[in-house]
Coordinates of N, CA and C and ligand atoms in Angstrom, one line a residue:
M30 N -18.9 25.3 32.9 CA -18.4 24.3 32.0 C -16.9 24.6 31.9
S31 N -16.1 23.5 32.0 CA -14.6 23.7 31.9 C -14.2 23.8 30.4
Q32 N -13.2 24.7 30.2 CA -12.7 24.9 28.8 C -11.6 23.9 28.6
E33 N -11.7 23.0 27.6 CA -10.7 22.0 27.3 C -9.5 22.7 26.6
T34 N -8.3 22.3 27.0 CA -7.1 22.8 26.3 C -7.1 22.2 24.9
P35 N -6.9 23.1 23.9 CA -6.9 22.5 22.5 C -5.6 21.6 22.3
M36 N -5.7 20.6 21.5 CA -4.6 19.8 21.2 C -3.5 20.7 20.6
Q37 N -2.2 20.4 20.9 CA -1.1 21.2 20.4 C -0.8 20.8 18.9
P38 N -0.5 21.7 18.1 CA -0.1 21.4 16.7 C 1.3 20.6 16.8
F39 N 1.5 19.8 15.8 CA 2.8 19.1 15.7 C 3.2 19.0 14.2
A40 N 4.5 18.7 14.0 CA 5.0 18.4 12.7 C 5.6 17.0 12.7
V41 N 5.7 16.4 11.5 CA 6.3 15.1 11.5 C 7.1 15.0 10.1
D42 N 8.3 14.5 10.2 CA 9.1 14.3 8.9 C 8.7 13.0 8.3
I43 N 8.3 13.0 7.0 CA 8.1 11.8 6.3 C 8.9 11.9 5.0
D44 N 9.8 10.9 4.9 CA 10.7 10.8 3.7 C 9.8 10.4 2.5
L45 N 9.6 11.3 1.6 CA 8.6 11.1 0.5 C 9.1 10.1 -0.5
A46 N 10.4 9.7 -0.5 CA 10.9 8.7 -1.4 C 10.7 7.3 -0.8
S47 N 10.9 7.2 0.5 CA 10.8 5.8 1.1 C 9.5 5.6 1.9
G48 N 8.9 6.7 2.3 CA 7.8 6.7 3.2 C 8.2 6.6 4.7
A49 N 9.5 6.6 5.0 CA 9.9 6.4 6.4 C 9.4 7.6 7.2
M50 N 8.7 7.3 8.3 CA 8.2 8.4 9.2 C 9.1 8.5 10.4
A51 N 9.6 9.7 10.7 CA 10.4 9.9 11.8 C 9.6 9.8 13.1
D52 N 10.0 9.1 14.1 CA 9.5 9.1 15.4 C 7.9 8.8 15.4
P53 N 7.5 7.7 14.9 CA 6.1 7.4 15.0 C 5.7 7.1 16.5
D54 N 4.5 7.4 16.8 CA 4.0 7.1 18.2 C 3.7 5.6 18.4
T55 N 3.1 5.0 17.3 CA 2.7 3.6 17.4 C 3.1 2.9 16.1
V56 N 3.6 1.7 16.2 CA 3.9 0.9 15.0 C 3.1 -0.4 15.2
I57 N 2.1 -0.6 14.3 CA 1.4 -1.9 14.2 C 2.1 -2.8 13.3
T58 N 2.4 -4.0 13.8 CA 3.1 -5.0 13.0 C 2.3 -6.2 12.8
R59 N 2.0 -6.5 11.6 CA 1.3 -7.8 11.2 C 2.3 -8.8 10.6
R60 N 2.3 -9.9 11.2 CA 3.2 -11.0 10.8 C 2.4 -12.0 9.9
A61 N 3.2 -12.8 9.2 CA 2.5 -13.8 8.4 C 1.4 -14.6 9.2
S62 N 1.7 -14.9 10.4 CA 0.8 -15.7 11.2 C -0.5 -15.0 11.5
D63 N -0.5 -13.6 11.4 CA -1.7 -12.8 11.6 C -2.6 -12.9 10.4
M64 N -2.1 -13.5 9.3 CA -2.8 -13.5 8.1 C -3.5 -14.8 7.8
R65 N -3.5 -15.7 8.8 CA -4.2 -17.0 8.7 C -5.7 -16.8 8.4
G66 N -6.1 -17.4 7.3 CA -7.5 -17.3 6.9 C -7.8 -16.3 5.8
Y67 N -6.7 -15.6 5.4 CA -7.0 -14.5 4.4 C -6.6 -15.0 3.0
Y68 N -5.6 -15.9 2.9 CA -5.1 -16.3 1.6 C -5.8 -17.6 1.1
A69 N -5.9 -17.7 -0.2 CA -6.5 -18.9 -0.8 C -5.7 -20.2 -0.5
D70 N -4.4 -20.1 -0.4 CA -3.6 -21.2 -0.2 C -3.0 -21.2 1.2
A71 N -3.8 -21.8 2.1 CA -3.4 -21.8 3.5 C -2.1 -22.6 3.8
D72 N -1.9 -23.6 3.0 CA -0.7 -24.4 3.2 C 0.6 -23.6 2.8
A73 N 0.5 -22.8 1.8 CA 1.6 -22.0 1.4 C 1.9 -21.0 2.4
L74 N 0.9 -20.4 3.1 CA 1.1 -19.5 4.2 C 1.8 -20.2 5.3
E75 N 1.4 -21.4 5.7 CA 2.1 -22.1 6.8 C 3.5 -22.4 6.5
R76 N 3.8 -22.6 5.2 CA 5.2 -22.8 4.8 C 6.0 -21.6 5.1
I77 N 5.5 -20.4 4.7 CA 6.2 -19.1 4.9 C 6.4 -18.9 6.4
I78 N 5.4 -19.2 7.2 CA 5.5 -19.0 8.7 C 6.6 -19.9 9.2
G79 N 6.6 -21.1 8.8 CA 7.6 -22.1 9.3 C 9.0 -21.9 8.8
E80 N 9.1 -21.7 7.5 CA 10.4 -21.7 6.9 C 11.1 -20.3 7.1
Q81 N 10.3 -19.3 7.1 CA 10.9 -17.9 7.2 C 10.7 -17.3 8.6
H82 N 10.3 -18.2 9.6 CA 10.2 -17.7 11.0 C 9.2 -16.6 11.2
D83 N 8.1 -16.8 10.6 CA 7.0 -15.8 10.8 C 7.4 -14.4 10.5
P84 N 7.7 -14.1 9.2 CA 8.2 -12.8 8.9 C 7.2 -11.7 9.0
V85 N 7.7 -10.5 9.1 CA 6.7 -9.3 9.1 C 6.1 -9.2 7.8
H86 N 4.8 -9.0 7.7 CA 4.0 -9.0 6.5 C 3.8 -7.5 6.1
Y87 N 3.3 -6.7 7.1 CA 3.2 -5.3 6.9 C 3.2 -4.6 8.2
E88 N 3.5 -3.3 8.1 CA 3.6 -2.4 9.3 C 2.9 -1.1 9.0
V89 N 2.3 -0.6 10.1 CA 1.6 0.7 10.0 C 2.2 1.7 11.0
F90 N 2.7 2.8 10.6 CA 3.4 3.8 11.4 C 2.4 4.9 11.7
E91 N 2.1 5.2 12.9 CA 1.0 6.1 13.2 C 1.5 7.2 14.2
K92 N 0.8 8.4 14.1 CA 1.0 9.4 15.1 C -0.3 9.3 16.0
D93 N -0.1 9.7 17.3 CA -1.3 9.6 18.2 C -2.1 10.8 17.9
I94 N -3.2 10.6 17.2 CA -4.2 11.7 16.9 C -5.5 11.2 17.4
P95 N -6.3 12.0 18.1 CA -7.5 11.5 18.7 C -8.4 10.8 17.6
E96 N -9.0 9.7 18.0 CA -10.0 9.1 17.1 C -11.4 9.7 17.4
A97 N -11.5 10.9 16.9 CA -12.7 11.8 17.2 C -13.0 12.7 16.1
P98 N -14.3 13.0 15.9 CA -14.7 13.9 14.8 C -13.9 15.2 14.8
G99 N -13.6 15.7 13.7 CA -12.8 16.9 13.5 C -11.4 16.7 13.3
H100 N -10.9 15.5 13.8 CA -9.4 15.2 13.6 C -9.2 14.5 12.3
L101 N -8.0 14.5 11.8 CA -7.6 13.7 10.6 C -6.5 12.8 11.1
R102 N -6.7 11.5 11.0 CA -5.7 10.5 11.4 C -4.8 10.3 10.2
I103 N -3.5 10.2 10.5 CA -2.5 9.9 9.4 C -1.7 8.7 9.7
C104 N -1.2 8.0 8.7 CA -0.3 6.9 9.0 C 0.4 6.6 7.7
V105 N 1.5 5.8 7.8 CA 2.2 5.3 6.7 C 2.1 3.8 6.8
S106 N 1.6 3.2 5.7 CA 1.4 1.7 5.6 C 2.5 1.1 4.7
K107 N 3.1 0.1 5.2 CA 4.3 -0.5 4.5 C 4.0 -2.0 4.4
L108 N 3.7 -2.4 3.1 CA 3.4 -3.8 2.9 C 4.5 -4.4 2.1
Y109 N 5.1 -5.5 2.7 CA 6.3 -6.1 2.1 C 5.9 -6.9 0.8
P110 N 6.9 -7.1 -0.1 CA 6.6 -7.9 -1.3 C 6.6 -9.4 -1.1
G111 N 5.9 -10.1 -1.9 CA 6.0 -11.5 -1.9 C 4.7 -12.1 -2.3
T112 N 4.6 -13.5 -2.4 CA 3.4 -14.2 -2.7 C 3.2 -15.3 -1.8
V113 N 1.9 -15.7 -1.6 CA 1.5 -16.9 -0.8 C 0.9 -17.8 -1.9
G114 N 1.7 -18.8 -2.3 CA 1.4 -19.5 -3.5 C 1.6 -18.5 -4.6
R115 N 0.6 -18.2 -5.4 CA 0.8 -17.2 -6.5 C 0.1 -15.9 -6.1
E116 N -0.6 -15.9 -4.9 CA -1.4 -14.7 -4.5 C -0.5 -13.6 -3.9
C117 N -0.6 -12.4 -4.3 CA 0.3 -11.3 -3.9 C 0.0 -11.0 -2.4
F118 N 1.0 -10.6 -1.7 CA 0.9 -10.2 -0.3 C -0.1 -9.0 -0.3
M119 N -0.9 -9.0 0.8 CA -2.0 -8.0 0.9 C -2.2 -7.7 2.4
T120 N -2.9 -6.6 2.6 CA -3.3 -6.2 4.0 C -4.6 -7.0 4.3
K121 N -5.0 -7.0 5.5 CA -6.3 -7.7 5.9 C -7.5 -7.1 5.1
G122 N -7.5 -5.7 5.2 CA -8.6 -5.0 4.6 C -9.7 -4.8 5.7
H123 N -10.4 -3.7 5.5 CA -11.4 -3.3 6.5 C -12.4 -2.3 5.9
Y124 N -13.6 -2.3 6.5 CA -14.5 -1.2 6.4 C -14.1 -0.2 7.5
H125 N -14.6 1.0 7.4 CA -14.5 1.9 8.5 C -15.7 1.7 9.4
T126 N -15.5 1.7 10.7 CA -16.6 1.5 11.6 C -17.7 2.5 11.4
V127 N -17.3 3.8 11.2 CA -18.2 4.8 10.8 C -18.2 4.7 9.3
S128 N -19.1 4.0 8.7 CA -19.0 3.5 7.3 C -18.9 4.7 6.3
G129 N -19.6 5.8 6.7 CA -19.6 6.9 5.8 C -18.4 7.8 5.8
T130 N -17.2 7.3 6.1 CA -16.0 8.0 6.1 C -15.0 7.5 5.0
A131 N -14.4 8.5 4.3 CA -13.5 8.2 3.2 C -12.1 8.1 3.6
E132 N -11.2 7.8 2.7 CA -9.8 7.8 3.0 C -9.0 8.1 1.7
I133 N -7.8 8.8 1.9 CA -6.9 9.0 0.8 C -5.6 8.2 1.1
Y134 N -5.2 7.5 0.0 CA -4.0 6.8 0.0 C -3.1 7.4 -1.0
L135 N -2.0 8.0 -0.6 CA -1.0 8.5 -1.6 C 0.2 7.5 -1.6
C136 N 0.4 6.9 -2.7 CA 1.4 5.8 -2.8 C 2.8 6.5 -3.0
L137 N 3.7 6.1 -2.1 CA 5.1 6.7 -2.1 C 6.1 5.8 -2.7
Q138 N 5.9 4.5 -2.6 CA 6.9 3.6 -3.1 C 6.2 2.3 -3.5
G139 N 6.7 1.6 -4.6 CA 6.2 0.3 -4.9 C 5.1 0.4 -5.9
R140 N 4.5 -0.8 -6.1 CA 3.3 -0.8 -7.1 C 2.4 -2.0 -6.6
G141 N 1.1 -1.8 -7.0 CA 0.1 -2.8 -6.6 C -1.2 -2.3 -6.9
F142 N -2.2 -2.7 -6.1 CA -3.6 -2.3 -6.3 C -4.2 -2.0 -5.0
M143 N -5.2 -1.2 -5.0 CA -6.1 -1.0 -3.9 C -7.4 -1.7 -4.3
L144 N -7.7 -2.8 -3.6 CA -8.9 -3.6 -3.9 C -10.0 -3.1 -3.0
M145 N -11.2 -2.8 -3.6 CA -12.3 -2.2 -2.8 C -13.5 -3.0 -3.0
K146 N -14.4 -3.1 -2.0 CA -15.7 -3.8 -2.2 C -16.7 -3.1 -1.4
T147 N -18.0 -3.2 -1.8 CA -19.1 -2.7 -1.0 C -19.9 -3.9 -0.5
K148 N -20.8 -3.6 0.5 CA -21.7 -4.6 1.0 C -22.7 -5.1 0.0
Q149 N -22.9 -4.3 -1.1 CA -23.8 -4.6 -2.1 C -23.2 -5.5 -3.2
G150 N -21.9 -5.9 -3.0 CA -21.3 -6.8 -3.9 C -20.4 -6.2 -5.0
A151 N -20.3 -4.9 -5.1 CA -19.3 -4.3 -6.0 C -17.9 -4.6 -5.6
C152 N -17.0 -4.7 -6.6 CA -15.6 -4.9 -6.3 C -14.8 -4.3 -7.4
L153 N -13.9 -3.4 -7.0 CA -13.1 -2.6 -8.0 C -11.6 -2.6 -7.5
A154 N -10.7 -2.5 -8.5 CA -9.3 -2.4 -8.2 C -8.7 -1.2 -8.8
E155 N -8.1 -0.3 -8.0 CA -7.4 0.8 -8.6 C -5.9 0.6 -8.5
R156 N -5.2 0.9 -9.5 CA -3.7 0.8 -9.6 C -3.1 1.7 -8.5
M157 N -2.1 1.1 -7.8 CA -1.3 1.9 -6.8 C 0.1 2.0 -7.4
V158 N 0.6 3.2 -7.6 CA 1.9 3.3 -8.1 C 2.5 4.6 -7.5
R159 N 3.8 4.7 -7.4 CA 4.5 5.8 -6.7 C 3.9 7.2 -7.3
N160 N 3.5 8.1 -6.4 CA 3.0 9.4 -6.7 C 1.5 9.3 -7.1
G161 N 0.9 8.1 -7.1 CA -0.5 8.0 -7.5 C -1.3 8.1 -6.2
M162 N -2.5 8.7 -6.3 CA -3.4 8.8 -5.2 C -4.7 8.0 -5.4
V163 N -5.1 7.2 -4.5 CA -6.3 6.5 -4.6 C -7.3 7.1 -3.6
Y164 N -8.5 7.4 -4.0 CA -9.5 7.9 -3.2 C -10.5 6.8 -2.8
V165 N -10.6 6.4 -1.6 CA -11.5 5.4 -1.2 C -12.7 6.1 -0.6
P166 N -13.8 6.0 -1.4 CA -15.0 6.7 -0.9 C -15.7 6.1 0.3
P167 N -16.6 6.8 1.0 CA -17.3 6.1 2.1 C -17.9 4.8 1.6
H168 N -18.0 3.9 2.6 CA -18.8 2.6 2.4 C -18.0 1.5 1.7
W169 N -16.8 1.8 1.2 CA -16.0 0.8 0.5 C -14.9 0.2 1.5
A170 N -15.0 -1.1 1.6 CA -13.9 -1.8 2.3 C -12.7 -1.7 1.4
H171 N -11.5 -1.7 2.0 CA -10.3 -1.5 1.2 C -9.1 -2.3 1.7
R172 N -8.4 -2.8 0.8 CA -7.2 -3.7 1.0 C -6.2 -3.4 0.0
S173 N -4.9 -3.1 0.5 CA -3.9 -2.9 -0.5 C -3.1 -4.2 -0.8
V174 N -2.7 -4.3 -2.0 CA -2.0 -5.6 -2.5 C -0.7 -5.2 -3.2
N175 N 0.4 -5.8 -2.9 CA 1.7 -5.5 -3.4 C 2.0 -6.5 -4.6
T176 N 2.1 -6.0 -5.8 CA 2.4 -6.8 -6.9 C 3.9 -6.6 -7.3
G177 N 4.6 -5.8 -6.7 CA 6.0 -5.4 -7.1 C 7.0 -6.2 -6.3
E178 N 8.3 -5.7 -6.5 CA 9.4 -6.3 -5.8 C 9.9 -5.6 -4.7
E179 N 9.4 -4.4 -4.4 CA 9.8 -3.6 -3.2 C 8.6 -3.3 -2.4
P180 N 8.8 -2.8 -1.2 CA 7.6 -2.6 -0.3 C 6.6 -1.6 -1.0
L181 N 5.3 -1.8 -0.8 CA 4.3 -0.9 -1.2 C 4.0 0.0 0.0
V182 N 4.4 1.3 -0.2 CA 4.3 2.2 0.9 C 3.3 3.3 0.6
S183 N 2.4 3.6 1.5 CA 1.4 4.7 1.2 C 1.3 5.5 2.4
F184 N 1.0 6.8 2.2 CA 0.6 7.8 3.2 C -0.9 7.8 3.2
C185 N -1.5 7.6 4.4 CA -3.0 7.5 4.4 C -3.5 8.7 5.3
V186 N -4.6 9.2 4.9 CA -5.3 10.2 5.7 C -6.8 9.9 5.8
Y187 N -7.4 9.9 7.0 CA -8.8 9.5 7.1 C -9.4 10.2 8.4
P188 N -10.7 10.4 8.4 CA -11.3 11.1 9.5 C -11.1 10.4 10.9
G189 N -10.9 11.2 11.9 CA -10.5 10.7 13.2 C -11.5 9.7 13.7
E190 N -12.8 9.8 13.4 CA -13.8 8.9 14.0 C -14.0 7.7 13.2
A191 N -13.2 7.5 12.1 CA -13.5 6.4 11.2 C -13.5 5.0 11.8
G192 N -12.5 4.7 12.6 CA -12.4 3.4 13.2 C -12.2 2.3 12.1
H193 N -11.9 1.0 12.6 CA -11.6 -0.1 11.6 C -12.5 -1.2 12.0
N194 N -13.2 -1.7 11.0 CA -14.2 -2.8 11.1 C -13.7 -3.9 10.2
Y195 N -13.1 -5.0 10.8 CA -12.5 -6.1 10.0 C -13.7 -7.1 9.7
G196 N -14.8 -6.9 10.4 CA -16.0 -7.6 10.2 C -16.0 -8.9 9.5
D197 N -16.6 -9.0 8.3 CA -16.8 -10.2 7.6 C -15.5 -10.6 6.7
I198 N -14.5 -9.8 6.8 CA -13.5 -9.9 5.7 C -12.7 -11.3 5.8
V199 N -12.4 -11.7 7.1 CA -11.7 -13.0 7.1 C -12.6 -14.1 6.6
E200 N -13.9 -14.1 6.9 CA -14.7 -15.2 6.4 C -15.0 -15.0 4.9
Q201 N -15.3 -13.9 4.5 CA -15.8 -13.7 3.1 C -14.8 -13.2 2.1
G202 N -13.7 -12.6 2.6 CA -12.7 -12.1 1.8 C -13.2 -11.0 0.9
F203 N -12.6 -10.8 -0.3 CA -13.0 -9.9 -1.3 C -13.4 -10.7 -2.5
P204 N -14.4 -10.3 -3.3 CA -14.8 -11.1 -4.5 C -13.6 -11.4 -5.4
R205 N -12.6 -10.6 -5.4 CA -11.4 -10.8 -6.3 C -10.1 -10.9 -5.5
R206 N -9.2 -11.7 -6.1 CA -7.9 -11.8 -5.6 C -6.9 -11.4 -6.6
V207 N -5.7 -11.1 -6.2 CA -4.6 -10.6 -7.1 C -3.5 -11.6 -7.1
Y208 N -3.1 -12.1 -8.3 CA -2.1 -13.1 -8.4 C -1.0 -12.6 -9.3
L209 N 0.2 -13.3 -9.2 CA 1.2 -13.1 -10.2 C 1.4 -14.5 -10.9
Q210 N 1.2 -14.4 -12.3 CA 1.3 -15.6 -13.1 C 2.3 -15.4 -14.2
N211 N 3.4 -16.1 -14.2 CA 4.5 -15.8 -15.2 C 4.9 -14.4 -15.2
G212 N 4.9 -13.8 -14.0 CA 5.4 -12.4 -13.9 C 4.3 -11.3 -14.2
E213 N 3.1 -11.8 -14.6 CA 2.0 -10.9 -15.0 C 1.0 -10.8 -13.8
E214 N 0.5 -9.6 -13.6 CA -0.5 -9.3 -12.6 C -1.9 -9.8 -13.1
V215 N -2.5 -10.6 -12.3 CA -3.9 -11.2 -12.7 C -4.8 -10.9 -11.6
I216 N -5.9 -10.3 -11.9 CA -7.0 -10.1 -10.9 C -8.1 -11.0 -11.3
A217 N -8.4 -11.9 -10.4 CA -9.4 -12.9 -10.8 C -10.4 -13.2 -9.6
Ligands
F6R12 C1 -6.6 3.2 7.8 C2 -6.1 2.4 6.7 C3 -4.7 1.9 6.6 C4 -4.7 0.5 7.0 C5 -3.3 -0.2 6.8 C6 -3.4 -1.7 7.3 O1 -7.9 3.4 7.8 O2 -6.9 2.1 5.8 O3 -3.9 2.6 7.5 O4 -5.1 0.3 8.3 O5 -2.9 -0.2 5.5 O6 -4.4 -2.4 6.8 P1 -5.5 -3.2 7.7 O7 -6.0 -2.2 8.7 O8 -6.6 -3.6 6.7 O9 -4.8 -4.3 8.3
ZN13 ZN1 -9.0 2.5 6.1

């Protein structure tokens, strides 16, 4: 049996004030047009796509870490501020493909909520605020929502094998949405 060479250790600089990751291996960019089907007001999203030339909605900065048991994947998630109609900008949201895997989100900048739902119909929102940590337990789909005026930036850690299952989310969404009404956060 051949002996595999162990992965080499590495270090990465992350500016804990802004969340900027030095030298990411991969940057996932989601634009407004990638969010078709996710917001309640589809016409408002089309206006953003047309008038603002399909702006970047969020970015995920990753290091190449194997998607395999035993590893811990890390990334920085940066969700820009704004609203579609009155609904606050949000990520698509996903379950983990290996549903029994958790995730830690450490918020480094901005404010908002982590919206979470289960297949049994539970839906909860936890506040995301700089220096706050949200624990997403196994089996909860999770979506971050930016209610502030600056990017909502989080450092995320999750098991290597977790994977991303966007499954029913574009069709069913989450049972609750987050709005700004007269400057107030409303979860309805
Ligand atoms: C990883 C994780 C985050 C999100 C990122 C973008 O498991 O939860 O890194 O992937 O915030 O959100 P999605 O993947 O829902 O587009
Ligand atoms: Zn996740």
